[in-house]
XYZ file of C-alpha atoms in Angstrom:
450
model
C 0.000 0.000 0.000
C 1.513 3.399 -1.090
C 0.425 6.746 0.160
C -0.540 9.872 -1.159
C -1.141 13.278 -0.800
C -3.682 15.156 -2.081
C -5.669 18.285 -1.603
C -9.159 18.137 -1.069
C -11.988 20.799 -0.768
C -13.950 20.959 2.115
C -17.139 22.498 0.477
C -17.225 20.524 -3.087
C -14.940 17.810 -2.865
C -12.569 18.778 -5.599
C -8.969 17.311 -6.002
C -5.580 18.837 -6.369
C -2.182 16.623 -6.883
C -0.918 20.843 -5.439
C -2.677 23.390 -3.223
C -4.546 26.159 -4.276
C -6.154 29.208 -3.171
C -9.201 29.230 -5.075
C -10.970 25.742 -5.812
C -11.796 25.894 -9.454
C -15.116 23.560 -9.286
C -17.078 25.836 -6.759
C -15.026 28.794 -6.864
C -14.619 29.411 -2.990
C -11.418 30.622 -1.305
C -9.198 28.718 0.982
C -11.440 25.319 1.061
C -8.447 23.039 -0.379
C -6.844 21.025 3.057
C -4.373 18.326 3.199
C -5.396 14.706 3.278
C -3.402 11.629 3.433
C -4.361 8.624 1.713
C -3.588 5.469 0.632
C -3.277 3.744 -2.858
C -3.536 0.211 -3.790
C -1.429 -1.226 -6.387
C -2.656 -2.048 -9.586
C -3.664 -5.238 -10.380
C -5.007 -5.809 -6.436
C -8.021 -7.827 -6.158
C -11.529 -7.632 -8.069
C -14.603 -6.082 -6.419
C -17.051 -7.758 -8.840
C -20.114 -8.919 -6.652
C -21.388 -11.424 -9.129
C -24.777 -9.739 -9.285
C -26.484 -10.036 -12.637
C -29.436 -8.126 -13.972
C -32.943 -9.210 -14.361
C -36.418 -8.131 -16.228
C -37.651 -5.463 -14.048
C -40.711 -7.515 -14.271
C -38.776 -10.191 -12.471
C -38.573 -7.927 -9.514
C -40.630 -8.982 -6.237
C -42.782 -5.861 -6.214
C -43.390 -6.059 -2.409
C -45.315 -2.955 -0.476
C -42.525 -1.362 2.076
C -43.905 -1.927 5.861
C -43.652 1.773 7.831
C -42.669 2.020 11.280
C -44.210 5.067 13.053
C -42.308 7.347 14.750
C -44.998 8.161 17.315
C -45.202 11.567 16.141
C -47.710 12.534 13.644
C -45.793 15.537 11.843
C -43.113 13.854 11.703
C -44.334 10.707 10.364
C -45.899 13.129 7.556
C -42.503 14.336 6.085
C -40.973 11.117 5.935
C -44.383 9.870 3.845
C -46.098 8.353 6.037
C -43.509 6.817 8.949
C -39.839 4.951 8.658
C -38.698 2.343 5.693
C -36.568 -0.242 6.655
C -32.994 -0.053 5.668
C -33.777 3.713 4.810
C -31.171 6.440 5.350
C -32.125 9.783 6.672
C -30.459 13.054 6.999
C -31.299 15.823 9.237
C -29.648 19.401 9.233
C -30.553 22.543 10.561
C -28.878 25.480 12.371
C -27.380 25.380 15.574
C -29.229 24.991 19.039
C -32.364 24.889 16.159
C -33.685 21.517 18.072
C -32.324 18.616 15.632
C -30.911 16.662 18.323
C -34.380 17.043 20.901
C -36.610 15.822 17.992
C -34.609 13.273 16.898
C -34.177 11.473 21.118
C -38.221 12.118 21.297
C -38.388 10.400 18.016
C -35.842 7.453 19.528
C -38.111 7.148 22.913
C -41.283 6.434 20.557
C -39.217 4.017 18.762
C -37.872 2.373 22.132
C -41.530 2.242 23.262
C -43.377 1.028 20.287
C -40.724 -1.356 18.294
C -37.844 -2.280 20.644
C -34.326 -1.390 21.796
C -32.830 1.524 19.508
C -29.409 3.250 19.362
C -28.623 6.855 19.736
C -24.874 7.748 18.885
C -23.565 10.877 20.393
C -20.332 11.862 19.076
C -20.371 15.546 20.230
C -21.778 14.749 23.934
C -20.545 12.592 26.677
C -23.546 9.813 28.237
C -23.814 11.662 31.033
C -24.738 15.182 28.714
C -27.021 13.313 27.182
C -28.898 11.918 30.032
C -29.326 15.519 31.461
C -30.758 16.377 28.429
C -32.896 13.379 28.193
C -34.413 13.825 31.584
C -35.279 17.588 31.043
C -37.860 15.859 28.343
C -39.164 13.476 30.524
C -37.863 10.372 28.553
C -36.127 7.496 31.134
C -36.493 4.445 28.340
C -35.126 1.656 29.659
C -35.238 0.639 25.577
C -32.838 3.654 24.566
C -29.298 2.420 24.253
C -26.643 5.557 24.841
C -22.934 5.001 22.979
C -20.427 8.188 23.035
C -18.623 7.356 20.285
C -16.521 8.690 17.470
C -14.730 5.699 15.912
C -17.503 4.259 13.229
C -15.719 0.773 13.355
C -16.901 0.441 16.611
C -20.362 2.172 16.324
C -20.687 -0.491 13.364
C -19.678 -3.296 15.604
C -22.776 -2.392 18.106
C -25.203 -1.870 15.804
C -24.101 -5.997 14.394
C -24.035 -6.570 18.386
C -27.371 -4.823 19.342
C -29.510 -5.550 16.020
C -31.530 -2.168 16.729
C -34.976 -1.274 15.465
C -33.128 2.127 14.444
C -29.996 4.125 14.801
C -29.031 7.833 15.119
C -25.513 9.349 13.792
C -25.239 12.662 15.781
C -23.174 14.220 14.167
C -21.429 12.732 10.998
C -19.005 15.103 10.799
C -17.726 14.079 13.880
C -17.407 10.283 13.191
C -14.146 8.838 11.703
C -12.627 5.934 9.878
C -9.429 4.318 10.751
C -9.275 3.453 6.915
C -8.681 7.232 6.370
C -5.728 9.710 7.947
C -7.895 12.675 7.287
C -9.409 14.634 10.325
C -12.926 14.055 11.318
C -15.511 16.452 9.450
C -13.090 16.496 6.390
C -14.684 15.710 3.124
C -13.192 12.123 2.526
C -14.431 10.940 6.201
C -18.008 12.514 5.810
C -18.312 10.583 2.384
C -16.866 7.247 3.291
C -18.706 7.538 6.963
C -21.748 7.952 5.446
C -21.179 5.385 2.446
C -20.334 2.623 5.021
C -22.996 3.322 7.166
C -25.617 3.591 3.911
C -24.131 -0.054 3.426
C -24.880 -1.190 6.945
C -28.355 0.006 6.891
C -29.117 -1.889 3.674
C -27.690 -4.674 4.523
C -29.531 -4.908 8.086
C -32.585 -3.121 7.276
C -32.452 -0.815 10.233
C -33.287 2.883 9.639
C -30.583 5.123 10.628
C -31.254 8.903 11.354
C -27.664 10.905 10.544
C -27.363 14.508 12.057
C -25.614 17.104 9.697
C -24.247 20.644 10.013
C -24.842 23.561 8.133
C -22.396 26.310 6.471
C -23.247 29.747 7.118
C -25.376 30.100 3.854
C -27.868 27.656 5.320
C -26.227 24.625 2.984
C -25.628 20.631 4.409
C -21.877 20.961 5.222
C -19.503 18.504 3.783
C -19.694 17.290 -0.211
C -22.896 17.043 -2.347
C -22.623 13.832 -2.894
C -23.879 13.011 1.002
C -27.048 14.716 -0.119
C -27.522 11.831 -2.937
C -26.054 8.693 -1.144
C -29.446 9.033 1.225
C -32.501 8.645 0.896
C -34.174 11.153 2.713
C -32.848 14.760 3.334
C -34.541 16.718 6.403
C -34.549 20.509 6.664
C -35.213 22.023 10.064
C -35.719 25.514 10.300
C -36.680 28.263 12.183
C -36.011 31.301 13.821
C -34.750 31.129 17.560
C -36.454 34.114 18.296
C -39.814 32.002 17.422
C -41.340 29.199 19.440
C -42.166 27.171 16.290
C -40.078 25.290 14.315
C -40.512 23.705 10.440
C -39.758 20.068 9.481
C -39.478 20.310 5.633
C -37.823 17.622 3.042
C -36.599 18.789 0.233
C -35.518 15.093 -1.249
C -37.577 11.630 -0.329
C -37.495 8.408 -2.119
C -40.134 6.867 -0.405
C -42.766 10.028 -0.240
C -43.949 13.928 -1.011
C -41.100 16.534 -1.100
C -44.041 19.205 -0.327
C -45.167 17.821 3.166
C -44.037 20.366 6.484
C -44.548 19.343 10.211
C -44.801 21.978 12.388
C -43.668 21.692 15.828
C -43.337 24.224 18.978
C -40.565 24.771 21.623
C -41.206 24.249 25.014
C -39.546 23.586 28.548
C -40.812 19.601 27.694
C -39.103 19.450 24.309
C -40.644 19.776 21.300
C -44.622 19.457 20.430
C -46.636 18.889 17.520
C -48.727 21.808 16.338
C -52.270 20.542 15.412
C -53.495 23.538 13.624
C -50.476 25.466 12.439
C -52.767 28.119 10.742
C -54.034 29.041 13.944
C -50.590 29.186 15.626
C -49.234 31.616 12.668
C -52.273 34.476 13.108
C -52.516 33.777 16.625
C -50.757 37.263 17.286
C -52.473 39.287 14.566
C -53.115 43.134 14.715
C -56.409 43.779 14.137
C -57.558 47.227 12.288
C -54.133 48.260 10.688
C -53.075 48.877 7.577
C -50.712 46.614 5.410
C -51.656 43.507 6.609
C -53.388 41.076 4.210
C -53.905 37.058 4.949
C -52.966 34.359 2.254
C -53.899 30.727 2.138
C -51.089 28.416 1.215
C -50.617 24.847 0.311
C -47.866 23.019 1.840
C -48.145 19.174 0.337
C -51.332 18.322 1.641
C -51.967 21.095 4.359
C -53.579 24.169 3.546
C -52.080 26.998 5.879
C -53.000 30.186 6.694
C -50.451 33.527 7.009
C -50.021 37.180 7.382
C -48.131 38.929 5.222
C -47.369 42.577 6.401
C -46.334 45.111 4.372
C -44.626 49.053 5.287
C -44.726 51.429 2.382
C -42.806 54.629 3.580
C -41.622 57.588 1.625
C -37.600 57.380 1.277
C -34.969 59.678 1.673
C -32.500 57.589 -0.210
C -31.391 57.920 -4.055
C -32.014 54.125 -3.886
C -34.880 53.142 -2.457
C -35.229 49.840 -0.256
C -36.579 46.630 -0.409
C -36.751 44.341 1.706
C -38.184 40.966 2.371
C -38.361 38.350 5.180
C -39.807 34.862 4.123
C -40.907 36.108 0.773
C -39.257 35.849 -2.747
C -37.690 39.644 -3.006
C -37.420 39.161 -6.983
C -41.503 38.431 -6.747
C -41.737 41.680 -4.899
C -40.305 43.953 -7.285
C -42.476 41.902 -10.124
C -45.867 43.148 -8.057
C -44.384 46.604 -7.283
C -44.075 47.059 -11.189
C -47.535 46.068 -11.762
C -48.906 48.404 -9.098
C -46.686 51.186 -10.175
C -48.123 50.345 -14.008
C -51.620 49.408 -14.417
C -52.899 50.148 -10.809
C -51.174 53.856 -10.755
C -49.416 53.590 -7.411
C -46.353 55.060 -7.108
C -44.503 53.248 -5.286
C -40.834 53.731 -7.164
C -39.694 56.913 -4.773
C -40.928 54.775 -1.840
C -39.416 52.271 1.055
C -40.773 48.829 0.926
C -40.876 46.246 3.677
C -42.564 42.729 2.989
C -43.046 40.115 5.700
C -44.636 36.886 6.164
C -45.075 36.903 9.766
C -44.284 34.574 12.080
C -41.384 33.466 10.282
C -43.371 31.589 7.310
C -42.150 30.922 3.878
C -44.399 31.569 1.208
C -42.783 30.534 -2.089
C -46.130 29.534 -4.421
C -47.779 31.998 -6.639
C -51.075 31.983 -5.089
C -49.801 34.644 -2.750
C -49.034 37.162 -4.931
C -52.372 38.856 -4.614
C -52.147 38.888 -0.784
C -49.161 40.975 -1.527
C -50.162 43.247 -3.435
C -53.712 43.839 -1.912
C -51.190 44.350 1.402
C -48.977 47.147 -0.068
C -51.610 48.788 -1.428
C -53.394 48.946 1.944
C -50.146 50.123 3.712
C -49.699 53.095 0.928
C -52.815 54.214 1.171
C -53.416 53.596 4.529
C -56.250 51.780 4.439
C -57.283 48.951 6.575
C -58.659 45.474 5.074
C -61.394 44.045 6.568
C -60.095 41.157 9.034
C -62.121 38.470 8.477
C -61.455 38.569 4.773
C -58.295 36.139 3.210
C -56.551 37.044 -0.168
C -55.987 33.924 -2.873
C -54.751 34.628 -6.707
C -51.468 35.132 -8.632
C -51.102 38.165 -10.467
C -49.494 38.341 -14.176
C -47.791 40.818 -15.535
C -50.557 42.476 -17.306
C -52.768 42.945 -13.805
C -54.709 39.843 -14.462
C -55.900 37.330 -11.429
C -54.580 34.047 -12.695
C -56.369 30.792 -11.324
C -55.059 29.118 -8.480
C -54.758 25.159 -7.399
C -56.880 23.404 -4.931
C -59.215 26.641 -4.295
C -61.600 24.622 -2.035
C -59.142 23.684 0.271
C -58.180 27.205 0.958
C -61.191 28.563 0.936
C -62.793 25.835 3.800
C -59.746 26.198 5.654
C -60.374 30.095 6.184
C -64.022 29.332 7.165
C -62.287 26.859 10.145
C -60.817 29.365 11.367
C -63.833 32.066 11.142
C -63.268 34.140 7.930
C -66.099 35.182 6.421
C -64.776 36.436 2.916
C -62.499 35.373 0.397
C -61.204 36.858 -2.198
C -60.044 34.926 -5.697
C -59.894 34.642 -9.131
C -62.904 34.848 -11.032
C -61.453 31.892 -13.025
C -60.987 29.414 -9.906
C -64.791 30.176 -8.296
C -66.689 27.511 -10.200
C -64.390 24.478 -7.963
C -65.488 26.600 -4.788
C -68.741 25.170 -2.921
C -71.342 26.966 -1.665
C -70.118 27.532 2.117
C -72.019 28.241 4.914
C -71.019 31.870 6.582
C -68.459 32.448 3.760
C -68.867 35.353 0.502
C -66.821 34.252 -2.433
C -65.800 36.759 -4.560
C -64.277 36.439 -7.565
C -62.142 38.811 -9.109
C -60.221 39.017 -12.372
C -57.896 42.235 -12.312
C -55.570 43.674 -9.412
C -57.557 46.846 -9.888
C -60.573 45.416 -9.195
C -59.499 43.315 -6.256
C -58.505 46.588 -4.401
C -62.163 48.161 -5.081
C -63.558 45.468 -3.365
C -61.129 45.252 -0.472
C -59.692 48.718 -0.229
């Protein structure tokens, strides 16, 4: 066995026989480290596995068996519970609450299935006992290892045959096999490749805990985000008591499903009616504030979007959003400035979905422009009325998906008008309490709510 050294980059993976200051794949400064490796000589022995393909008719087309987690929101992401042998990675920011979930989610397990594993590699037993007790959870059925070394984590999880496993963190975990530092790019991707092998082979699901980078991105190479099978987002803003479960890749379900959760002195807990929790601290009789109905997989949700229209002093006006797309903003403010006849060009422009929502379909665009027209002209919209249409670039009210849903999910919550396009109103019911009104310009939506 000869070594080797090469230079590696710690945000894309790229090689370099030399070091260099800028990696050329991803372009970032300063990324390339050391790493040590070794080489076999040529001619060493075959890997061929003997495995020979077959008609994919040939295939046993069994259904996969779930395993609930215990918690319903979670169970939603992941498409309806766990797969066996599936591979899951969480990330999230800091102190965001990836580590509470995920022992809540491992007590569950230990209470409904059997014995599980958690794997700490960045606190001791003892840390994570104190933390286990401050959520109430004492399973008997919840195994504890502090370990780095992922020989020996893969030696227990032979030794223990667990219903499921959790990795926290990967980038702390190591190979002897390599002489790179933990975190570095080669142990993330052969950590996570050997224990994607294990979990195959045994059919347990294992959890893995990731970090972030500063821009919000899975630290470590891109290829960790393909060698899984499910990648977990969760987000949120400390300064908020809620907290957003969101996949953005799933083999075995819906990319579009959220579970929203709240932070409490007990850990973690499911939110029910997550419309209800993101209006539950809304102004009542003031200007620029407009609710939206969004659909989030399956779940309709209602939000607030608040809009400030001020006159500036600058040369360059401001805009600014917060959970909204700012490129979509400056779309709307065009059409408001053109065919509506609202200046709004000379003027400061703040756009929030409150609560710390993220509102990234189209349906939403008229509850932001019905909400900085309110704020400019300081007008108030009537409270118990909810906004629903995307807006073209010629002031039309497009048609919007699933228009029912929305529409019976403001009446839950006791809104008594809704507002949408004049082309969607024909899939709307006849509800109880509720005025439908359709609409098919932006100018004519503000002369009925403004």
């Amino acid at each position: 066995m000869k070594t080797t050294t090469v230079y590696v980059c710690q945000g894309c993976g790229y090689q370099s026989p030399k070091w260099l200051g800028k990696c050329p794949d991803c372009g970032a400064w300063n990324t390339l480290a050391e790493e040590v490796r070794g080489r076999e000589k040529a001619g060493g022995p075959s890997r061929a596995s003997g495995a020979k393909a077959v008609p994919l008719c040939e295939v046993a087309g069994e259904t996969e068996e779930r395993l609930s987690c215990g918690i319903s929101e979670f169970d939603r992401v992941l498409g309806g519970g766990l797969v066996a042998g599936s591979l899951v990675l969480i990330g999230g920011d800091p102190g965001i609450g990836k580590s509470t979930i995920l022992l809540q989610v491992m007590n569950h397990l230990a209470e409904s299935a059997g014995p599980v594993l958690y794997v700490s590699g960045e606190e001791s037993a003892r840390q994570t006992r104190l933390r286990a007790e401050r959520l109430g959870i004492r399973g008997p059925k919840l195994l504890v290892l502090a370990e780095t070394s992922l020989e020996t984590i893969l030696g227990q999880i032979a030794e223990l045959a667990p219903r499921a496993v959790v990795i926290d963190s990967i980038q702390t975990m190591f190979s002897a096999g390599l002489e790179s530092a933990p975190g570095s790019v080669s142990q993330v991707r052969e950590c996570a490749g050997k224990l994607m092998v294990a979990a195959k082979r045994s059919g347990v699901p294992t959890f893995i805990v990731g970090h972030v980078t500063k821009d919000g991105a899975l630290a470590g190479p891109r290829v960790l985000e393909h060698m899984v099978d499910t990648v977990l987002y969760f987000e949120g803003d400390q300064g908020h008591a809620f907290r957003i479960l969101r996949a953005v890749k799933n083999r075995f379900g819906s990319t579009n499903e959220i579970g929203v959760f709240e932070m409490k002195e007990g850990g973690l807990r499911e939110v029910a009616n997550p419309s209800a929790l993101f209006l539950s601290e809304r102004p009542v009789g003031v200007s620029g504030s407009a609710v939206v109905t969004t659909i989030e997989g399956s779940r309709p949700l209602l939000v607030e979007l608040q809009a400030l229209v001020t006159p500036s002093s600058l040369g360059m006006p401001r805009r600014t959003t917060l959970g909204v797309d700012h490129n979509r903003l400056a779309l709307l403010v065009a059409v408001l400035d053109k065919k509506v006849g609202l200046h709004l060009s000379g003027s400061d422009i703040f756009l929030n979905a409150a609560g710390g929502a993220r509102l990234n379909e189209p349906a939403a665009d008229l509850g932001m422009v019905t909400a900085l027209a309110s704020s400019h002209l300081d007008k108030v919209i009537d409270p118990q009325t909810v906004v629903i249409g995307e807006v073209g670039l010629a002031g039309e009210v497009r048609a919007i998906t699933q228009p029912e849903t929305r529409v019976r999910e403001a009446a839950k919550l006791g809104f008594t008008r809704a507002v949408i396009p004049a082309g969607s109103i024909k899939q709307v019911s006849p509800l109880p309490g509720m005025e439908v009104i359709g609409v098919r310009s932006v100018e004519e939506a503000l002369e009925r709510l403004l």
